Amino acid sequence: MAKPLVAIVGRPNVGKSTLFNKLVGKRIAIVEDTPGVTRDRIYAEVEWLNQKFTLIDTGGIEPESEDIILKQMKRQAQIAIETADVIVFMVDGKEGLTGSDIEVAEMLRKVNKPVVLVVNKIDNLKLEDNKYEFYNLGIGEPITISAALSLGLGDMLDEIVRHFEKVEEDEEDEALIKVTIVGKPNVGKSSLLNRLTGEERAIVSDIPGTTRDAIDSLVEINGDKFLFIDTAGIRRKSKIKEEIEKYSVIRSLTAVDRADVCLIMIDATEGVTEQDEKIAGIAHEAGKGVIIVVNKWDVVEKDDKTMNDYTKQVRNALSFMTYAPVIYISAKTGQRIPRLIELIKYVADQNSMRIKTGVLNEVISEAVMMKQPPVEKGKALKIYYATQVSTKPPTFAFFVNDEEIVHFSYERYLENQIRQHFGFEGTPIRIVYRSKKED
């Protein structure tokens, strides 16, 4: 199941981005410079009381418009209404109730979505009584916070997660291989979906942006069950002018979250673009199985070196994703579609593979003997033991004498050793370090 989606709405300058950064800023660890992953972010994963959700900062997706502030605010609220499971309606406790706040409240009352009313900028007890005028909005009990000073955030988060639906995982759902098709518009996602499902489930046209929403297709192929999720194309921010396209971007992000395997579709006639890098970064950071699918290969003029040269270009552009297999297809002619289906099954297995602790430690011990850890801060790293703590993506915990002295190059070495012995093709690997005093 996709994580719940929570959107922060409100007129400009009430503190939406400040709250967003406060909630997610310290939780985002920059492990590597993946293009588009940590820059210009308007969404992020937040965890509270063991519940994870995706937080959207609508302040980051305001439409390019010369309209008055009220219309801009209204569009933001409309986007949130269409996409979010819970809406955080933020108002300014210092400035007080405004006509714009009333306009938003009227819109929110018309929809069947839980709304958490948050009065921001209550920086001290003297300002606490400012919340009472916001009862006039008819939205419910105002919760006072100071996003800048981190006051009241716990009570606010308690109220947010209280509205999440408790959904039990369907046992039958576990047998499905969930596949999301992502890529910029007009790359052939809908055509590929039609090939994979064997029927015209998605409208195919040459107009970028035809697919406005995510479409699920349940298919059984040779006894294996697949859930294919076609998504709206993710566009550059400069080209996003219609609110419905912003809505599609957010739905694409949630579609990636639902997937076991993401097909990153690239147009063979264009090569890897900056937008492709950003899309791949989303799937990489989400820890999904990934296959790089180069479509429209049938229209490329080729010789015996074309595929190898093209693969080098792909690897260079997506250098953070060397684990992902590359396949060349034509959704139009059906070229290599059977091979793609087999590859999806294989990558899904790799993403969910679990290694026994004893076998893992034999490999790690041998790796350390072959190459000793570098000395950092005058101290040598000692690895006591390792264990796999989760799958999807495969995540390993290494118990060491000091987690602060793990060098990035040695971490990469350990990951390469794990891949060399166990494969994990098509899936990122996560390694976490935990300090443990020597007995």
PDB file of C-alpha atoms in Angstrom, residues 53-339:
ATOM      1  CA  PHE A  53       3.645   9.276   5.369  1.00  0.00           C
ATOM      2  CA  THR A  54       4.567  11.449   2.400  1.00  0.00           C
ATOM      3  CA  LEU A  55       4.492  15.180   3.123  1.00  0.00           C
ATOM      4  CA  ILE A  56       3.836  17.660   0.300  1.00  0.00           C
ATOM      5  CA  ASP A  57       4.763  21.338   0.522  1.00  0.00           C
ATOM      6  CA  THR A  58       2.264  23.076  -1.751  1.00  0.00           C
ATOM      7  CA  GLY A  59       4.258  26.274  -1.409  1.00  0.00           C
ATOM      8  CA  GLY A  60       6.816  24.659  -3.684  1.00  0.00           C
ATOM      9  CA  ILE A  61       4.343  23.986  -6.482  1.00  0.00           C
ATOM     10  CA  GLU A  62       2.566  27.293  -6.815  1.00  0.00           C
ATOM     11  CA  PRO A  63       1.449  27.813 -10.425  1.00  0.00           C
ATOM     12  CA  GLU A  64       3.288  30.305 -12.579  1.00  0.00           C
ATOM     13  CA  SER A  65       0.707  33.016 -12.643  1.00  0.00           C
ATOM     14  CA  GLU A  66       0.253  36.769 -12.394  1.00  0.00           C
ATOM     15  CA  ASP A  67      -3.065  36.277 -10.642  1.00  0.00           C
ATOM     16  CA  ILE A  68      -3.696  37.774  -7.235  1.00  0.00           C
ATOM     17  CA  ILE A  69      -2.560  35.936  -4.109  1.00  0.00           C
ATOM     18  CA  LEU A  70      -6.074  34.696  -3.377  1.00  0.00           C
ATOM     19  CA  LYS A  71      -6.286  32.824  -6.679  1.00  0.00           C
ATOM     20  CA  GLN A  72      -2.831  31.303  -6.196  1.00  0.00           C
ATOM     21  CA  MET A  73      -3.803  30.117  -2.736  1.00  0.00           C
ATOM     22  CA  LYS A  74      -7.077  28.708  -4.047  1.00  0.00           C
ATOM     23  CA  ARG A  75      -5.273  26.653  -6.702  1.00  0.00           C
ATOM     24  CA  GLN A  76      -2.894  25.238  -4.104  1.00  0.00           C
ATOM     25  CA  ALA A  77      -5.831  24.153  -1.985  1.00  0.00           C
ATOM     26  CA  GLN A  78      -7.496  22.533  -4.996  1.00  0.00           C
ATOM     27  CA  ILE A  79      -4.384  20.480  -5.717  1.00  0.00           C
ATOM     28  CA  ALA A  80      -4.234  19.325  -2.115  1.00  0.00           C
ATOM     29  CA  ILE A  81      -7.933  18.467  -2.038  1.00  0.00           C
ATOM     30  CA  GLU A  82      -7.542  16.226  -5.080  1.00  0.00           C
ATOM     31  CA  THR A  83      -4.475  14.358  -3.878  1.00  0.00           C
ATOM     32  CA  ALA A  84      -4.083  14.302  -0.117  1.00  0.00           C
ATOM     33  CA  ASP A  85      -5.388  11.848   2.449  1.00  0.00           C
ATOM     34  CA  VAL A  86      -5.035  14.479   5.181  1.00  0.00           C
ATOM     35  CA  ILE A  87      -4.819  18.259   4.708  1.00  0.00           C
ATOM     36  CA  VAL A  88      -2.866  20.502   7.080  1.00  0.00           C
ATOM     37  CA  PHE A  89      -4.476  23.948   6.812  1.00  0.00           C
ATOM     38  CA  MET A  90      -1.965  26.493   8.117  1.00  0.00           C
ATOM     39  CA  VAL A  91      -2.851  30.032   9.220  1.00  0.00           C
ATOM     40  CA  ASP A  92      -0.801  32.875  10.707  1.00  0.00           C
ATOM     41  CA  GLY A  93      -1.434  33.329  14.430  1.00  0.00           C
ATOM     42  CA  LYS A  94       0.317  36.696  14.564  1.00  0.00           C
ATOM     43  CA  GLU A  95      -1.477  38.295  11.638  1.00  0.00           C
ATOM     44  CA  GLY A  96      -4.854  36.803  12.557  1.00  0.00           C
ATOM     45  CA  LEU A  97      -7.805  35.676  10.490  1.00  0.00           C
ATOM     46  CA  THR A  98      -7.936  36.967   6.895  1.00  0.00           C
ATOM     47  CA  GLY A  99     -10.406  36.797   4.035  1.00  0.00           C
ATOM     48  CA  SER A 100      -8.086  34.382   2.228  1.00  0.00           C
ATOM     49  CA  ASP A 101      -8.207  32.004   5.191  1.00  0.00           C
ATOM     50  CA  ILE A 102     -12.008  32.087   5.100  1.00  0.00           C
ATOM     51  CA  GLU A 103     -12.000  31.330   1.356  1.00  0.00           C
ATOM     52  CA  VAL A 104      -9.836  28.246   1.862  1.00  0.00           C
ATOM     53  CA  ALA A 105     -11.956  27.065   4.774  1.00  0.00           C
ATOM     54  CA  GLU A 106     -15.084  27.258   2.631  1.00  0.00           C
ATOM     55  CA  MET A 107     -13.457  25.036   0.014  1.00  0.00           C
ATOM     56  CA  LEU A 108     -12.224  22.514   2.561  1.00  0.00           C
ATOM     57  CA  ARG A 109     -15.608  22.173   4.234  1.00  0.00           C
ATOM     58  CA  LYS A 110     -17.082  20.980   0.916  1.00  0.00           C
ATOM     59  CA  VAL A 111     -14.864  17.899   0.646  1.00  0.00           C
ATOM     60  CA  ASN A 112     -14.802  14.706   2.612  1.00  0.00           C
ATOM     61  CA  LYS A 113     -11.152  14.960   3.660  1.00  0.00           C
ATOM     62  CA  PRO A 114      -9.790  15.247   7.199  1.00  0.00           C
ATOM     63  CA  VAL A 115      -8.391  18.725   7.853  1.00  0.00           C
ATOM     64  CA  VAL A 116      -5.977  19.627  10.657  1.00  0.00           C
ATOM     65  CA  LEU A 117      -6.147  23.362  11.402  1.00  0.00           C
ATOM     66  CA  VAL A 118      -2.718  24.626  12.465  1.00  0.00           C
ATOM     67  CA  VAL A 119      -2.147  28.127  13.861  1.00  0.00           C
ATOM     68  CA  ASN A 120       1.509  28.952  13.249  1.00  0.00           C
ATOM     69  CA  LYS A 121       3.849  31.587  14.723  1.00  0.00           C
ATOM     70  CA  ILE A 122       2.625  31.120  18.307  1.00  0.00           C
ATOM     71  CA  ASP A 123       6.121  31.635  19.633  1.00  0.00           C
ATOM     72  CA  ASN A 124       5.206  32.139  23.304  1.00  0.00           C
ATOM     73  CA  LEU A 125       2.355  31.679  25.791  1.00  0.00           C
ATOM     74  CA  LYS A 126       1.239  35.303  25.434  1.00  0.00           C
ATOM     75  CA  LEU A 127       0.172  34.547  21.850  1.00  0.00           C
ATOM     76  CA  GLU A 128      -1.729  31.368  22.743  1.00  0.00           C
ATOM     77  CA  ASP A 129      -5.121  33.145  22.952  1.00  0.00           C
ATOM     78  CA  ASN A 130      -4.738  34.215  19.305  1.00  0.00           C
ATOM     79  CA  LYS A 131      -6.061  30.815  18.276  1.00  0.00           C
ATOM     80  CA  TYR A 132      -9.630  31.499  19.375  1.00  0.00           C
ATOM     81  CA  GLU A 133     -10.622  33.678  16.412  1.00  0.00           C
ATOM     82  CA  PHE A 134      -9.833  30.756  14.100  1.00  0.00           C
ATOM     83  CA  TYR A 135     -12.749  28.774  15.532  1.00  0.00           C
ATOM     84  CA  ASN A 136     -14.804  31.030  13.235  1.00  0.00           C
ATOM     85  CA  LEU A 137     -13.464  29.037  10.270  1.00  0.00           C
ATOM     86  CA  GLY A 138     -15.642  26.072  11.251  1.00  0.00           C
ATOM     87  CA  ILE A 139     -12.816  23.620  10.551  1.00  0.00           C
ATOM     88  CA  GLY A 140     -12.420  22.298  14.076  1.00  0.00           C
ATOM     89  CA  GLU A 141     -10.052  22.631  17.023  1.00  0.00           C
ATOM     90  CA  PRO A 142      -7.052  24.842  16.160  1.00  0.00           C
ATOM     91  CA  ILE A 143      -3.641  23.434  17.108  1.00  0.00           C
ATOM     92  CA  THR A 144      -1.045  26.073  17.957  1.00  0.00           C
ATOM     93  CA  ILE A 145       2.555  25.648  16.849  1.00  0.00           C
ATOM     94  CA  SER A 146       5.717  27.555  16.115  1.00  0.00           C
ATOM     95  CA  ALA A 147       7.329  25.924  13.105  1.00  0.00           C
ATOM     96  CA  ALA A 148      10.426  28.095  13.480  1.00  0.00           C
ATOM     97  CA  LEU A 149      10.929  27.176  17.168  1.00  0.00           C
ATOM     98  CA  SER A 150       9.640  23.563  16.882  1.00  0.00           C
ATOM     99  CA  LEU A 151       6.875  24.178  19.432  1.00  0.00           C
ATOM    100  CA  GLY A 152       3.700  22.083  19.405  1.00  0.00           C
ATOM    101  CA  LEU A 153       4.792  19.838  16.532  1.00  0.00           C
ATOM    102  CA  GLY A 154       4.180  16.635  18.490  1.00  0.00           C
ATOM    103  CA  ASP A 155       0.528  17.467  19.146  1.00  0.00           C
ATOM    104  CA  MET A 156       0.088  18.389  15.496  1.00  0.00           C
ATOM    105  CA  LEU A 157       1.649  15.131  14.275  1.00  0.00           C
ATOM    106  CA  ASP A 158      -0.490  13.134  16.716  1.00  0.00           C
ATOM    107  CA  GLU A 159      -3.586  14.672  15.138  1.00  0.00           C
ATOM    108  CA  ILE A 160      -2.347  14.023  11.591  1.00  0.00           C
ATOM    109  CA  VAL A 161      -1.652  10.301  12.072  1.00  0.00           C
ATOM    110  CA  ARG A 162      -4.928   9.862  13.950  1.00  0.00           C
ATOM    111  CA  HIS A 163      -6.720  10.364  10.640  1.00  0.00           C
ATOM    112  CA  PHE A 164      -4.838   7.653   8.748  1.00  0.00           C
ATOM    113  CA  GLU A 165      -6.941   4.693   7.721  1.00  0.00           C
ATOM    114  CA  LYS A 166      -5.800   1.397   9.198  1.00  0.00           C
ATOM    115  CA  VAL A 167      -5.402  -0.806   6.131  1.00  0.00           C
ATOM    116  CA  GLU A 168      -4.494  -4.450   6.551  1.00  0.00           C
ATOM    117  CA  GLU A 169      -2.199  -5.917   3.928  1.00  0.00           C
ATOM    118  CA  ASP A 170      -4.029  -8.369   1.714  1.00  0.00           C
ATOM    119  CA  GLU A 171      -2.249 -11.746   1.647  1.00  0.00           C
ATOM    120  CA  GLU A 172      -3.070 -12.100  -2.020  1.00  0.00           C
ATOM    121  CA  ASP A 173      -1.497  -8.690  -2.601  1.00  0.00           C
ATOM    122  CA  GLU A 174       1.844 -10.066  -1.387  1.00  0.00           C
ATOM    123  CA  ALA A 175       1.912 -12.510  -4.319  1.00  0.00           C
ATOM    124  CA  LEU A 176       1.668  -9.642  -6.805  1.00  0.00           C
ATOM    125  CA  ILE A 177       4.692  -8.098  -8.455  1.00  0.00           C
ATOM    126  CA  LYS A 178       3.822  -4.405  -8.493  1.00  0.00           C
ATOM    127  CA  VAL A 179       5.434  -2.532 -11.380  1.00  0.00           C
ATOM    128  CA  THR A 180       5.375   1.224 -11.923  1.00  0.00           C
ATOM    129  CA  ILE A 181       6.178   2.705 -15.326  1.00  0.00           C
ATOM    130  CA  VAL A 182       7.716   6.168 -14.960  1.00  0.00           C
ATOM    131  CA  GLY A 183       9.278   8.636 -17.343  1.00  0.00           C
ATOM    132  CA  LYS A 184       8.823  12.029 -18.887  1.00  0.00           C
ATOM    133  CA  PRO A 185       5.804  12.597 -21.158  1.00  0.00           C
ATOM    134  CA  ASN A 186       5.586  11.026 -24.612  1.00  0.00           C
ATOM    135  CA  VAL A 187       8.273   8.432 -23.940  1.00  0.00           C
ATOM    136  CA  GLY A 188       5.892   5.526 -24.577  1.00  0.00           C
ATOM    137  CA  LYS A 189       4.632   4.543 -21.131  1.00  0.00           C
ATOM    138  CA  SER A 190       1.050   3.976 -22.242  1.00  0.00           C
ATOM    139  CA  SER A 191       2.179   2.024 -25.313  1.00  0.00           C
ATOM    140  CA  LEU A 192       4.298  -0.229 -23.096  1.00  0.00           C
ATOM    141  CA  LEU A 193       1.389  -0.767 -20.722  1.00  0.00           C
ATOM    142  CA  ASN A 194      -0.761  -1.842 -23.668  1.00  0.00           C
ATOM    143  CA  ARG A 195       1.909  -4.331 -24.757  1.00  0.00           C
ATOM    144  CA  LEU A 196       2.287  -5.750 -21.269  1.00  0.00           C
ATOM    145  CA  THR A 197      -1.446  -6.086 -20.659  1.00  0.00           C
ATOM    146  CA  GLY A 198      -2.259  -7.275 -24.160  1.00  0.00           C
ATOM    147  CA  GLU A 199      -5.104  -4.834 -24.605  1.00  0.00           C
ATOM    148  CA  GLU A 200      -5.807  -1.167 -25.148  1.00  0.00           C
ATOM    149  CA  ARG A 201      -6.146  -0.125 -21.514  1.00  0.00           C
ATOM    150  CA  ALA A 202      -4.488   3.259 -21.878  1.00  0.00           C
ATOM    151  CA  ILE A 203      -5.117   5.951 -24.454  1.00  0.00           C
ATOM    152  CA  VAL A 204      -2.094   6.232 -26.752  1.00  0.00           C
ATOM    153  CA  SER A 205      -1.474   9.465 -28.616  1.00  0.00           C
ATOM    154  CA  ASP A 206       1.433  11.640 -29.667  1.00  0.00           C
ATOM    155  CA  ILE A 207       0.317  14.498 -27.418  1.00  0.00           C
ATOM    156  CA  PRO A 208       2.552  14.777 -24.314  1.00  0.00           C
ATOM    157  CA  GLY A 209       0.581  14.557 -21.104  1.00  0.00           C
ATOM    158  CA  THR A 210      -2.344  12.490 -22.420  1.00  0.00           C
ATOM    159  CA  THR A 211      -2.231  10.249 -19.369  1.00  0.00           C
ATOM    160  CA  ARG A 212      -3.515  12.387 -16.520  1.00  0.00           C
ATOM    161  CA  ASP A 213      -3.686   9.821 -13.756  1.00  0.00           C
ATOM    162  CA  ALA A 214      -2.195   6.565 -12.568  1.00  0.00           C
ATOM    163  CA  ILE A 215      -3.886   3.484 -14.047  1.00  0.00           C
ATOM    164  CA  ASP A 216      -3.647   0.049 -12.408  1.00  0.00           C
ATOM    165  CA  SER A 217      -3.785  -3.067 -14.580  1.00  0.00           C
ATOM    166  CA  LEU A 218      -3.839  -6.540 -13.003  1.00  0.00           C
ATOM    167  CA  VAL A 219      -2.388  -9.099 -15.409  1.00  0.00           C
ATOM    168  CA  GLU A 220      -1.454 -12.782 -15.175  1.00  0.00           C
ATOM    169  CA  ILE A 221       1.430 -13.874 -17.421  1.00  0.00           C
ATOM    170  CA  ASN A 222       2.522 -17.524 -17.459  1.00  0.00           C
ATOM    171  CA  GLY A 223       1.114 -18.050 -13.971  1.00  0.00           C
ATOM    172  CA  ASP A 224       2.714 -14.936 -12.460  1.00  0.00           C
ATOM    173  CA  LYS A 225       0.541 -12.025 -11.315  1.00  0.00           C
ATOM    174  CA  PHE A 226       1.601  -8.484 -12.079  1.00  0.00           C
ATOM    175  CA  LEU A 227       0.057  -5.169 -11.127  1.00  0.00           C
ATOM    176  CA  PHE A 228       1.180  -2.631 -13.731  1.00  0.00           C
ATOM    177  CA  ILE A 229       0.865   1.011 -12.718  1.00  0.00           C
ATOM    178  CA  ASP A 230       1.051   3.494 -15.568  1.00  0.00           C
ATOM    179  CA  THR A 231       1.693   7.048 -14.438  1.00  0.00           C
ATOM    180  CA  ALA A 232       1.356  10.512 -15.840  1.00  0.00           C
ATOM    181  CA  GLY A 233       4.594  11.847 -17.269  1.00  0.00           C
ATOM    182  CA  ILE A 234       6.746  13.824 -14.856  1.00  0.00           C
ATOM    183  CA  ARG A 235       7.543  17.205 -16.386  1.00  0.00           C
ATOM    184  CA  ARG A 236      10.113  19.855 -15.712  1.00  0.00           C
ATOM    185  CA  LYS A 237       8.880  22.424 -13.214  1.00  0.00           C
ATOM    186  CA  SER A 238       9.215  25.197 -15.802  1.00  0.00           C
ATOM    187  CA  LYS A 239       6.738  23.388 -18.040  1.00  0.00           C
ATOM    188  CA  ILE A 240       4.183  22.643 -15.340  1.00  0.00           C
ATOM    189  CA  LYS A 241       1.462  25.220 -15.820  1.00  0.00           C
ATOM    190  CA  GLU A 242      -1.759  23.279 -15.383  1.00  0.00           C
ATOM    191  CA  GLU A 243      -2.786  22.242 -11.885  1.00  0.00           C
ATOM    192  CA  ILE A 244      -3.915  18.871 -13.233  1.00  0.00           C
ATOM    193  CA  GLU A 245      -0.316  18.152 -14.274  1.00  0.00           C
ATOM    194  CA  LYS A 246       0.956  19.014 -10.807  1.00  0.00           C
ATOM    195  CA  TYR A 247      -1.602  16.576  -9.495  1.00  0.00           C
ATOM    196  CA  SER A 248      -0.224  13.953 -11.858  1.00  0.00           C
ATOM    197  CA  VAL A 249       3.334  14.529 -10.620  1.00  0.00           C
ATOM    198  CA  ILE A 250       2.284  13.836  -7.047  1.00  0.00           C
ATOM    199  CA  ARG A 251       0.379  10.734  -8.132  1.00  0.00           C
ATOM    200  CA  SER A 252       3.514   9.561  -9.954  1.00  0.00           C
ATOM    201  CA  LEU A 253       5.475   9.873  -6.719  1.00  0.00           C
ATOM    202  CA  THR A 254       2.902   7.808  -4.836  1.00  0.00           C
ATOM    203  CA  ALA A 255       2.900   5.260  -7.673  1.00  0.00           C
ATOM    204  CA  VAL A 256       6.663   4.792  -7.224  1.00  0.00           C
ATOM    205  CA  ASP A 257       6.044   4.308  -3.516  1.00  0.00           C
ATOM    206  CA  ARG A 258       3.591   1.478  -4.225  1.00  0.00           C
ATOM    207  CA  ALA A 259       5.893  -0.405  -6.592  1.00  0.00           C
ATOM    208  CA  ASP A 260       8.245  -3.332  -6.165  1.00  0.00           C
ATOM    209  CA  VAL A 261       9.925  -2.582  -9.495  1.00  0.00           C
ATOM    210  CA  CYS A 262      10.144   0.739 -11.346  1.00  0.00           C
ATOM    211  CA  LEU A 263      10.635   0.834 -15.101  1.00  0.00           C
ATOM    212  CA  ILE A 264      12.546   4.026 -15.898  1.00  0.00           C
ATOM    213  CA  MET A 265      11.603   4.678 -19.529  1.00  0.00           C
ATOM    214  CA  ILE A 266      14.023   6.614 -21.710  1.00  0.00           C
ATOM    215  CA  ASP A 267      13.412   7.772 -25.273  1.00  0.00           C
ATOM    216  CA  ALA A 268      16.156   6.226 -27.427  1.00  0.00           C
ATOM    217  CA  THR A 269      15.946   9.137 -29.858  1.00  0.00           C
ATOM    218  CA  GLU A 270      16.668  11.687 -27.119  1.00  0.00           C
ATOM    219  CA  GLY A 271      19.087   9.914 -24.795  1.00  0.00           C
ATOM    220  CA  VAL A 272      19.179  10.417 -21.024  1.00  0.00           C
ATOM    221  CA  THR A 273      17.942  13.878 -20.114  1.00  0.00           C
ATOM    222  CA  GLU A 274      18.224  15.807 -16.865  1.00  0.00           C
ATOM    223  CA  GLN A 275      14.584  15.002 -16.207  1.00  0.00           C
ATOM    224  CA  ASP A 276      15.310  11.268 -16.629  1.00  0.00           C
ATOM    225  CA  GLU A 277      18.033  11.609 -13.990  1.00  0.00           C
ATOM    226  CA  LYS A 278      15.574  13.173 -11.549  1.00  0.00           C
ATOM    227  CA  ILE A 279      12.962  10.487 -12.158  1.00  0.00           C
ATOM    228  CA  ALA A 280      15.566   7.763 -11.656  1.00  0.00           C
ATOM    229  CA  GLY A 281      16.678   9.522  -8.459  1.00  0.00           C
ATOM    230  CA  ILE A 282      13.152   9.264  -7.037  1.00  0.00           C
ATOM    231  CA  ALA A 283      13.084   5.484  -7.575  1.00  0.00           C
ATOM    232  CA  HIS A 284      16.649   5.080  -6.281  1.00  0.00           C
ATOM    233  CA  GLU A 285      15.973   6.968  -3.067  1.00  0.00           C
ATOM    234  CA  ALA A 286      12.738   5.032  -2.544  1.00  0.00           C
ATOM    235  CA  GLY A 287      14.764   1.798  -2.562  1.00  0.00           C
ATOM    236  CA  LYS A 288      12.833   0.190  -5.390  1.00  0.00           C
ATOM    237  CA  GLY A 289      13.937  -2.426  -7.859  1.00  0.00           C
ATOM    238  CA  VAL A 290      14.846  -0.590 -11.064  1.00  0.00           C
ATOM    239  CA  ILE A 291      15.092  -1.474 -14.745  1.00  0.00           C
ATOM    240  CA  ILE A 292      16.233   1.151 -17.247  1.00  0.00           C
ATOM    241  CA  VAL A 293      14.032   0.664 -20.314  1.00  0.00           C
ATOM    242  CA  VAL A 294      15.245   2.354 -23.498  1.00  0.00           C
ATOM    243  CA  ASN A 295      12.195   2.598 -25.743  1.00  0.00           C
ATOM    244  CA  LYS A 296      11.846   3.344 -29.492  1.00  0.00           C
ATOM    245  CA  TRP A 297      14.982   1.302 -30.213  1.00  0.00           C
ATOM    246  CA  ASP A 298      13.426   0.275 -33.537  1.00  0.00           C
ATOM    247  CA  VAL A 299      13.838   3.785 -34.986  1.00  0.00           C
ATOM    248  CA  VAL A 300      17.521   4.178 -34.048  1.00  0.00           C
ATOM    249  CA  GLU A 301      20.090   3.635 -36.805  1.00  0.00           C
ATOM    250  CA  LYS A 302      22.401   0.912 -35.522  1.00  0.00           C
ATOM    251  CA  ASP A 303      25.659  -0.891 -36.160  1.00  0.00           C
ATOM    252  CA  ASP A 304      27.515  -3.489 -34.079  1.00  0.00           C
ATOM    253  CA  LYS A 305      28.709  -0.842 -31.585  1.00  0.00           C
ATOM    254  CA  THR A 306      25.521   1.186 -31.115  1.00  0.00           C
ATOM    255  CA  MET A 307      24.114  -0.679 -28.107  1.00  0.00           C
ATOM    256  CA  ASN A 308      27.410  -0.763 -26.207  1.00  0.00           C
ATOM    257  CA  ASP A 309      28.025   2.933 -26.841  1.00  0.00           C
ATOM    258  CA  TYR A 310      24.493   3.797 -25.771  1.00  0.00           C
ATOM    259  CA  THR A 311      24.832   1.735 -22.589  1.00  0.00           C
ATOM    260  CA  LYS A 312      28.001   3.639 -21.686  1.00  0.00           C
ATOM    261  CA  GLN A 313      26.130   6.920 -22.087  1.00  0.00           C
ATOM    262  CA  VAL A 314      23.300   5.659 -19.875  1.00  0.00           C
ATOM    263  CA  ARG A 315      25.739   4.439 -17.207  1.00  0.00           C
ATOM    264  CA  ASN A 316      27.582   7.741 -17.249  1.00  0.00           C
ATOM    265  CA  ALA A 317      24.398   9.791 -16.877  1.00  0.00           C
ATOM    266  CA  LEU A 318      22.914   7.522 -14.198  1.00  0.00           C
ATOM    267  CA  SER A 319      26.177   6.800 -12.396  1.00  0.00           C
ATOM    268  CA  PHE A 320      24.394   6.443  -9.026  1.00  0.00           C
ATOM    269  CA  MET A 321      22.416   3.510 -10.440  1.00  0.00           C
ATOM    270  CA  THR A 322      25.063   1.121 -11.758  1.00  0.00           C
ATOM    271  CA  TYR A 323      23.124  -1.809 -10.290  1.00  0.00           C
ATOM    272  CA  ALA A 324      20.162  -1.322 -12.661  1.00  0.00           C
ATOM    273  CA  PRO A 325      19.994  -3.495 -15.807  1.00  0.00           C
ATOM    274  CA  VAL A 326      19.451  -1.759 -19.153  1.00  0.00           C
ATOM    275  CA  ILE A 327      17.124  -3.229 -21.764  1.00  0.00           C
ATOM    276  CA  TYR A 328      16.366  -1.951 -25.269  1.00  0.00           C
ATOM    277  CA  ILE A 329      12.780  -2.355 -26.448  1.00  0.00           C
ATOM    278  CA  SER A 330      10.147  -1.128 -28.840  1.00  0.00           C
ATOM    279  CA  ALA A 331       6.737  -0.821 -27.246  1.00  0.00           C
ATOM    280  CA  LYS A 332       5.367  -0.207 -30.744  1.00  0.00           C
ATOM    281  CA  THR A 333       6.654  -3.457 -32.319  1.00  0.00           C
ATOM    282  CA  GLY A 334       6.875  -5.606 -29.178  1.00  0.00           C
ATOM    283  CA  GLN A 335      10.643  -6.049 -29.484  1.00  0.00           C
ATOM    284  CA  ARG A 336      12.109  -7.705 -26.318  1.00  0.00           C
ATOM    285  CA  ILE A 337       8.854  -7.431 -24.333  1.00  0.00           C
ATOM    286  CA  PRO A 338       9.036 -11.124 -23.257  1.00  0.00           C
ATOM    287  CA  ARG A 339      12.612 -10.529 -22.061  1.00  0.00           C
TER     288      ARG A 339
END
